[in-house]
XYZ file of N, CA, C and O in Angstrom:
484
model
N -4.841 6.309 4.848
C -6.004 7.086 5.252
C -7.085 6.944 4.181
O -6.821 7.097 2.996
N -8.301 6.642 4.606
C -9.411 6.510 3.667
C -9.887 7.893 3.236
O -9.768 8.868 3.976
N -10.468 7.942 2.042
C -10.953 9.206 1.498
C -12.475 9.190 1.400
O -13.086 8.141 1.198
N -13.058 10.371 1.553
C -14.508 10.522 1.440
C -14.808 11.786 0.647
O -14.254 12.853 0.930
N -15.665 11.655 -0.336
C -16.158 12.786 -1.105
C -17.501 13.197 -0.507
O -18.429 12.386 -0.446
N -17.582 14.435 -0.031
C -18.821 14.965 0.542
C -19.504 15.793 -0.547
O -18.942 16.774 -1.033
N -20.708 15.363 -0.940
C -21.424 15.993 -2.043
C -22.711 16.600 -1.515
O -23.655 15.884 -1.162
N -22.742 17.923 -1.450
C -23.925 18.626 -0.943
C -23.850 20.069 -1.426
O -22.762 20.658 -1.430
N -24.980 20.646 -1.803
C -24.971 22.038 -2.244
C -24.939 23.017 -1.072
O -24.714 24.205 -1.270
N -25.104 22.531 0.134
C -25.052 23.386 1.317
C -23.630 23.443 1.881
O -23.074 22.420 2.287
N -23.083 24.643 1.911
C -21.740 24.837 2.465
C -21.693 24.432 3.931
O -20.725 23.833 4.400
N -22.753 24.708 4.679
C -22.801 24.375 6.105
C -22.764 22.854 6.300
O -22.010 22.345 7.137
N -23.551 22.132 5.523
C -23.559 20.661 5.632
C -22.179 20.108 5.288
O -21.665 19.221 5.986
N -21.569 20.625 4.220
C -20.228 20.149 3.851
C -19.228 20.420 4.972
O -18.398 19.572 5.288
N -19.326 21.579 5.593
C -18.411 21.948 6.670
C -18.589 21.024 7.888
O -17.616 20.528 8.455
N -19.829 20.768 8.275
C -20.102 19.889 9.421
C -19.631 18.462 9.119
O -18.964 17.824 9.944
N -19.966 17.967 7.930
C -19.550 16.613 7.557
C -18.030 16.511 7.507
O -17.448 15.531 7.985
N -17.374 17.524 6.941
C -15.910 17.530 6.874
C -15.315 17.427 8.273
O -14.424 16.623 8.513
N -15.819 18.225 9.189
C -15.287 18.228 10.556
C -15.422 16.840 11.200
O -14.480 16.309 11.773
N -16.593 16.254 11.077
C -16.836 14.923 11.656
C -15.933 13.879 11.017
O -15.273 13.091 11.705
N -15.886 13.864 9.692
C -15.132 12.837 8.982
C -13.624 12.996 9.166
O -12.901 12.007 9.239
N -13.142 14.218 9.258
C -11.718 14.421 9.531
C -11.360 13.910 10.923
O -10.295 13.324 11.119
N -12.265 14.081 11.883
C -12.044 13.535 13.226
C -12.032 12.008 13.199
O -11.440 11.374 14.065
N -12.662 11.426 12.187
C -12.678 9.972 12.018
C -11.514 9.511 11.128
O -11.480 8.371 10.693
N -10.592 10.420 10.845
C -9.369 10.148 10.065
C -9.611 9.910 8.576
O -8.883 9.159 7.933
N -10.615 10.566 8.013
C -10.834 10.518 6.569
C -10.200 11.737 5.918
O -10.211 12.830 6.480
N -9.664 11.533 4.721
C -9.221 12.636 3.877
C -10.452 13.070 3.088
O -11.134 12.233 2.487
N -10.755 14.369 3.075
C -12.016 14.864 2.520
C -11.812 15.673 1.249
O -10.925 16.520 1.169
N -12.677 15.394 0.276
C -12.858 16.239 -0.900
C -14.318 16.667 -0.871
O -15.152 15.982 -0.268
N -14.624 17.775 -1.539
C -15.997 18.271 -1.549
C -16.464 18.536 -2.972
O -15.655 18.855 -3.844
N -17.763 18.395 -3.186
C -18.407 18.754 -4.447
C -19.762 19.371 -4.116
O -20.396 18.985 -3.151
N -20.181 20.328 -4.936
C -21.423 21.047 -4.664
C -22.622 20.499 -5.431
O -23.746 20.917 -5.199
N -22.382 19.567 -6.360
C -23.468 18.938 -7.107
C -22.961 17.634 -7.710
O -21.769 17.324 -7.654
N -23.877 16.881 -8.305
C -23.528 15.577 -8.846
C -22.545 15.636 -10.001
O -21.684 14.770 -10.138
N -22.648 16.662 -10.839
C -21.736 16.787 -11.982
C -20.307 16.985 -11.490
O -19.373 16.336 -11.965
N -20.153 17.877 -10.533
C -18.834 18.129 -9.942
C -18.306 16.862 -9.251
O -17.121 16.540 -9.330
N -19.193 16.143 -8.604
C -18.802 14.911 -7.915
C -18.340 13.851 -8.910
O -17.345 13.156 -8.674
N -19.048 13.721 -10.022
C -18.671 12.746 -11.042
C -17.293 13.078 -11.618
O -16.459 12.188 -11.807
N -17.038 14.356 -11.851
C -15.723 14.784 -12.339
C -14.640 14.438 -11.321
O -13.563 13.969 -11.690
N -14.920 14.664 -10.038
C -13.950 14.341 -8.987
C -13.673 12.840 -8.951
O -12.528 12.415 -8.780
N -14.709 12.033 -9.137
C -14.544 10.575 -9.124
C -13.734 10.082 -10.322
O -12.995 9.105 -10.212
N -13.875 10.756 -11.466
C -13.090 10.380 -12.643
C -11.604 10.670 -12.421
O -10.754 9.955 -12.932
N -11.315 11.704 -11.640
C -9.914 12.041 -11.339
C -9.321 11.073 -10.323
O -8.213 10.581 -10.478
N -10.064 10.821 -9.239
C -9.595 9.925 -8.184
C -10.807 9.379 -7.435
O -11.536 10.131 -6.792
N -11.009 8.076 -7.527
C -12.180 7.457 -6.905
C -11.986 7.409 -5.387
O -10.983 6.882 -4.907
N -12.932 7.973 -4.629
C -12.822 7.928 -3.165
C -13.229 6.561 -2.618
O -13.836 5.756 -3.319
N -12.901 6.334 -1.365
C -13.343 5.111 -0.679
C -14.821 5.191 -0.312
O -15.517 4.181 -0.278
N -15.275 6.413 -0.018
C -16.659 6.625 0.418
C -17.192 7.925 -0.172
O -16.421 8.838 -0.471
N -18.514 7.979 -0.311
C -19.184 9.200 -0.768
C -20.374 9.441 0.147
O -21.215 8.553 0.333
N -20.422 10.625 0.738
C -21.566 11.074 1.529
C -22.362 11.981 0.606
O -21.872 13.034 0.192
N -23.574 11.584 0.244
C -24.282 12.161 -0.898
C -25.641 12.736 -0.542
O -26.488 12.037 0.017
N -25.855 13.990 -0.924
C -27.153 14.635 -0.792
C -28.023 14.252 -1.991
O -27.517 13.882 -3.045
N -29.327 14.352 -1.846
C -30.245 14.029 -2.936
C -30.558 15.262 -3.776
O -30.398 15.264 -4.995
N -31.034 16.318 -3.135
C -31.527 17.497 -3.847
C -30.420 18.526 -4.051
O -30.029 19.208 -3.109
N -29.919 18.599 -5.305
C -28.869 19.555 -5.646
C -29.130 20.075 -7.051
O -29.760 19.395 -7.860
N -28.616 21.264 -7.359
C -28.751 21.782 -8.726
C -27.806 21.036 -9.683
O -26.977 20.248 -9.239
N -27.926 21.284 -10.945
C -27.101 20.752 -12.036
C -27.327 19.245 -12.217
O -27.854 18.821 -13.228
N -26.926 18.431 -11.230
C -27.187 16.992 -11.250
C -27.491 16.560 -9.829
O -26.690 16.776 -8.923
N -28.668 15.962 -9.620
C -29.036 15.568 -8.262
C -28.312 14.286 -7.849
O -27.615 13.654 -8.647
N -28.492 13.905 -6.606
C -27.768 12.770 -6.055
C -28.108 11.439 -6.689
O -27.229 10.613 -6.934
N -29.383 11.197 -6.981
C -29.767 9.908 -7.554
C -29.234 9.765 -8.978
O -28.765 8.688 -9.374
N -29.249 10.854 -9.751
C -28.687 10.803 -11.107
C -27.170 10.593 -11.053
O -26.609 9.851 -11.858
N -26.521 11.258 -10.098
C -25.081 11.039 -9.915
C -24.793 9.577 -9.585
O -23.904 8.960 -10.163
N -25.559 9.024 -8.651
C -25.318 7.644 -8.225
C -25.472 6.671 -9.390
O -24.651 5.776 -9.569
N -26.512 6.854 -10.179
C -26.712 5.976 -11.341
C -25.557 6.110 -12.333
O -25.066 5.114 -12.864
N -25.115 7.339 -12.573
C -23.989 7.557 -13.490
C -22.707 6.941 -12.924
O -21.950 6.297 -13.643
N -22.481 7.119 -11.634
C -21.287 6.561 -10.985
C -21.268 5.043 -11.093
O -20.264 4.450 -11.490
N -22.364 4.411 -10.735
C -22.425 2.943 -10.721
C -22.306 2.344 -12.126
O -21.981 1.177 -12.263
N -22.531 3.139 -13.159
C -22.414 2.629 -14.531
C -20.987 2.727 -15.076
O -20.716 2.218 -16.158
N -20.079 3.361 -14.337
C -18.685 3.467 -14.777
C -17.916 2.218 -14.360
O -18.321 1.514 -13.430
N -16.782 1.923 -15.023
C -16.031 0.700 -14.724
C -15.602 0.558 -13.256
O -15.634 -0.538 -12.719
N -15.207 1.657 -12.602
C -14.764 1.567 -11.205
C -15.798 2.158 -10.241
O -15.533 2.284 -9.051
N -16.979 2.466 -10.756
C -18.013 3.107 -9.949
C -18.681 2.233 -8.913
O -19.424 2.717 -8.071
N -18.392 0.944 -8.939
C -18.951 0.061 -7.927
C -18.128 0.020 -6.659
O -18.552 -0.533 -5.648
N -16.942 0.624 -6.705
C -16.019 0.551 -5.570
C -16.403 1.406 -4.366
O -16.396 0.898 -3.254
N -16.694 2.698 -4.548
C -16.923 3.489 -3.331
C -18.203 3.097 -2.607
O -19.191 2.723 -3.234
N -18.150 3.195 -1.306
C -19.344 3.029 -0.484
C -20.103 4.347 -0.541
O -19.527 5.408 -0.292
N -21.364 4.293 -0.912
C -22.168 5.509 -1.036
C -23.219 5.527 0.068
O -24.020 4.600 0.190
N -23.185 6.600 0.855
C -24.154 6.800 1.926
C -24.946 8.062 1.600
O -24.388 9.159 1.580
N -26.226 7.885 1.296
C -27.085 9.052 1.073
C -27.292 9.765 2.404
O -27.470 9.122 3.445
N -27.273 11.083 2.369
C -27.494 11.902 3.553
C -28.451 13.007 3.129
O -28.031 13.992 2.513
N -29.732 12.853 3.439
C -30.735 13.725 2.848
C -31.944 13.909 3.763
O -32.112 13.181 4.737
N -32.769 14.873 3.404
C -34.031 15.082 4.118
C -35.142 14.231 3.514
O -36.221 14.155 4.081
N -34.875 13.611 2.367
C -35.875 12.743 1.716
C -35.982 11.451 2.527
O -35.124 10.586 2.451
N -37.044 11.331 3.322
C -37.100 10.214 4.263
C -38.273 9.261 4.052
O -38.517 8.410 4.889
N -38.975 9.391 2.926
C -40.062 8.446 2.706
C -39.504 7.151 2.115
O -38.434 7.126 1.526
N -40.248 6.071 2.268
C -39.777 4.748 1.885
C -39.498 4.653 0.383
O -38.584 3.940 -0.039
N -40.225 5.392 -0.436
C -40.017 5.354 -1.885
C -38.635 5.891 -2.247
O -37.936 5.321 -3.092
N -38.225 6.979 -1.608
C -36.892 7.540 -1.863
C -35.801 6.589 -1.375
O -34.794 6.389 -2.057
N -35.997 6.018 -0.214
C -34.996 5.098 0.336
C -34.854 3.885 -0.584
O -33.738 3.483 -0.925
N -35.960 3.329 -1.007
C -35.936 2.171 -1.913
C -35.236 2.536 -3.221
O -34.399 1.782 -3.730
N -35.568 3.699 -3.783
C -34.952 4.135 -5.039
C -33.440 4.272 -4.893
O -32.679 3.859 -5.767
N -33.000 4.838 -3.761
C -31.565 5.003 -3.525
C -30.855 3.660 -3.419
O -29.788 3.462 -4.022
N -31.432 2.739 -2.681
C -30.812 1.410 -2.506
C -30.781 0.673 -3.844
O -29.771 0.062 -4.212
N -31.867 0.751 -4.593
C -31.917 0.087 -5.904
C -30.918 0.694 -6.882
O -30.399 -0.003 -7.757
N -30.626 1.980 -6.742
C -29.655 2.648 -7.623
C -28.218 2.351 -7.214
O -27.294 2.675 -7.950
N -28.032 1.759 -6.031
C -26.678 1.374 -5.628
C -26.158 2.001 -4.354
O -24.983 1.838 -4.022
N -27.006 2.712 -3.611
C -26.562 3.264 -2.328
C -26.344 2.122 -1.337
O -27.077 1.142 -1.335
N -25.328 2.257 -0.511
C -25.036 1.241 0.499
C -25.784 1.487 1.802
O -26.083 0.557 2.545
N -26.066 2.763 2.095
C -26.726 3.100 3.361
C -27.401 4.447 3.191
O -27.183 5.156 2.202
N -28.195 4.846 4.187
C -29.040 6.029 4.094
C -29.075 6.716 5.459
O -29.375 6.056 6.454
N -28.752 8.002 5.498
C -28.783 8.802 6.730
C -29.763 9.952 6.525
O -29.764 10.591 5.480
N -30.573 10.209 7.531
C -31.487 11.346 7.487
C -30.804 12.585 8.069
O -30.079 12.486 9.053
N -31.059 13.732 7.461
C -30.610 14.997 8.041
C -31.653 15.420 9.065
O -32.838 15.175 8.844
N -31.276 16.061 10.141
C -29.906 16.391 10.536
C -29.187 15.157 11.081
O -29.812 14.195 11.531
N -27.868 15.199 11.042
C -27.050 14.080 11.500
C -26.011 14.594 12.487
O -25.797 15.795 12.607
N -25.401 13.658 13.199
C -24.298 14.009 14.093
C -23.207 12.953 13.949
O -23.341 12.018 13.155
N -22.149 13.081 14.713
C -21.024 12.162 14.588
C -21.434 10.721 14.901
O -21.009 9.789 14.218
N -22.261 10.535 15.925
C -22.678 9.183 16.295
C -23.398 8.485 15.136
O -23.171 7.297 14.879
N -24.253 9.216 14.448
C -24.999 8.636 13.329
C -24.045 8.268 12.197
O -24.108 7.160 11.650
N -23.150 9.181 11.839
C -22.206 8.893 10.753
C -21.295 7.728 11.132
O -21.075 6.814 10.323
N -20.784 7.730 12.344
C -19.917 6.619 12.769
C -20.659 5.282 12.705
O -20.109 4.283 12.249
N -21.899 5.265 13.150
C -22.673 4.022 13.149
C -22.915 3.525 11.726
O -22.723 2.336 11.431
N -23.312 4.414 10.836
C -23.586 4.008 9.451
C -22.295 3.597 8.743
O -22.280 2.614 8.004
N -21.206 4.332 8.948
C -19.930 3.975 8.328
C -19.411 2.651 8.877
O -18.824 1.869 8.146
N -19.684 2.371 10.139
C -19.278 1.083 10.717
C -20.103 -0.046 10.091
O -19.573 -1.122 9.788
N -21.383 0.179 9.870
C -22.262 -0.835 9.276
C -21.787 -1.256 7.884
O -21.965 -2.401 7.496
N -21.189 -0.324 7.154
C -20.753 -0.628 5.792
C -19.244 -0.915 5.718
O -18.677 -1.004 4.644
N -18.607 -1.052 6.888
C -17.207 -1.489 6.944
C -16.167 -0.408 6.696
O -15.015 -0.725 6.377
N -16.531 0.853 6.876
C -15.568 1.934 6.643
C -14.765 2.295 7.876
O -13.713 2.929 7.771
N -15.261 1.960 9.063
C -14.515 2.244 10.312
C -14.488 0.999 11.182
O -15.270 0.096 11.027
């Protein structure tokens, strides 16, 4: 079973993403900010990360840069899931190492399509 770390400061978003991803047969871990997510990745690197941009403590882009600089940080597929939808944010995320980008709000069809594009399903 593949694993996915859902990183978002919104409990509702984490709950919705968890429900969708569990239906897609992913084992789910959750983090409320980038610092917590980085700690989780140091313990056990997930196959995928669904990542919010705007969070307290450490935001998503700073987390992604820190993750990609670690020895095994290139392994997980990172899909940004955020309300930041301008081209500058998308470009910055891709340049920092994101594999794909989803706009909020999202549904199962969107997540399945993006995860299929990056080879997770």
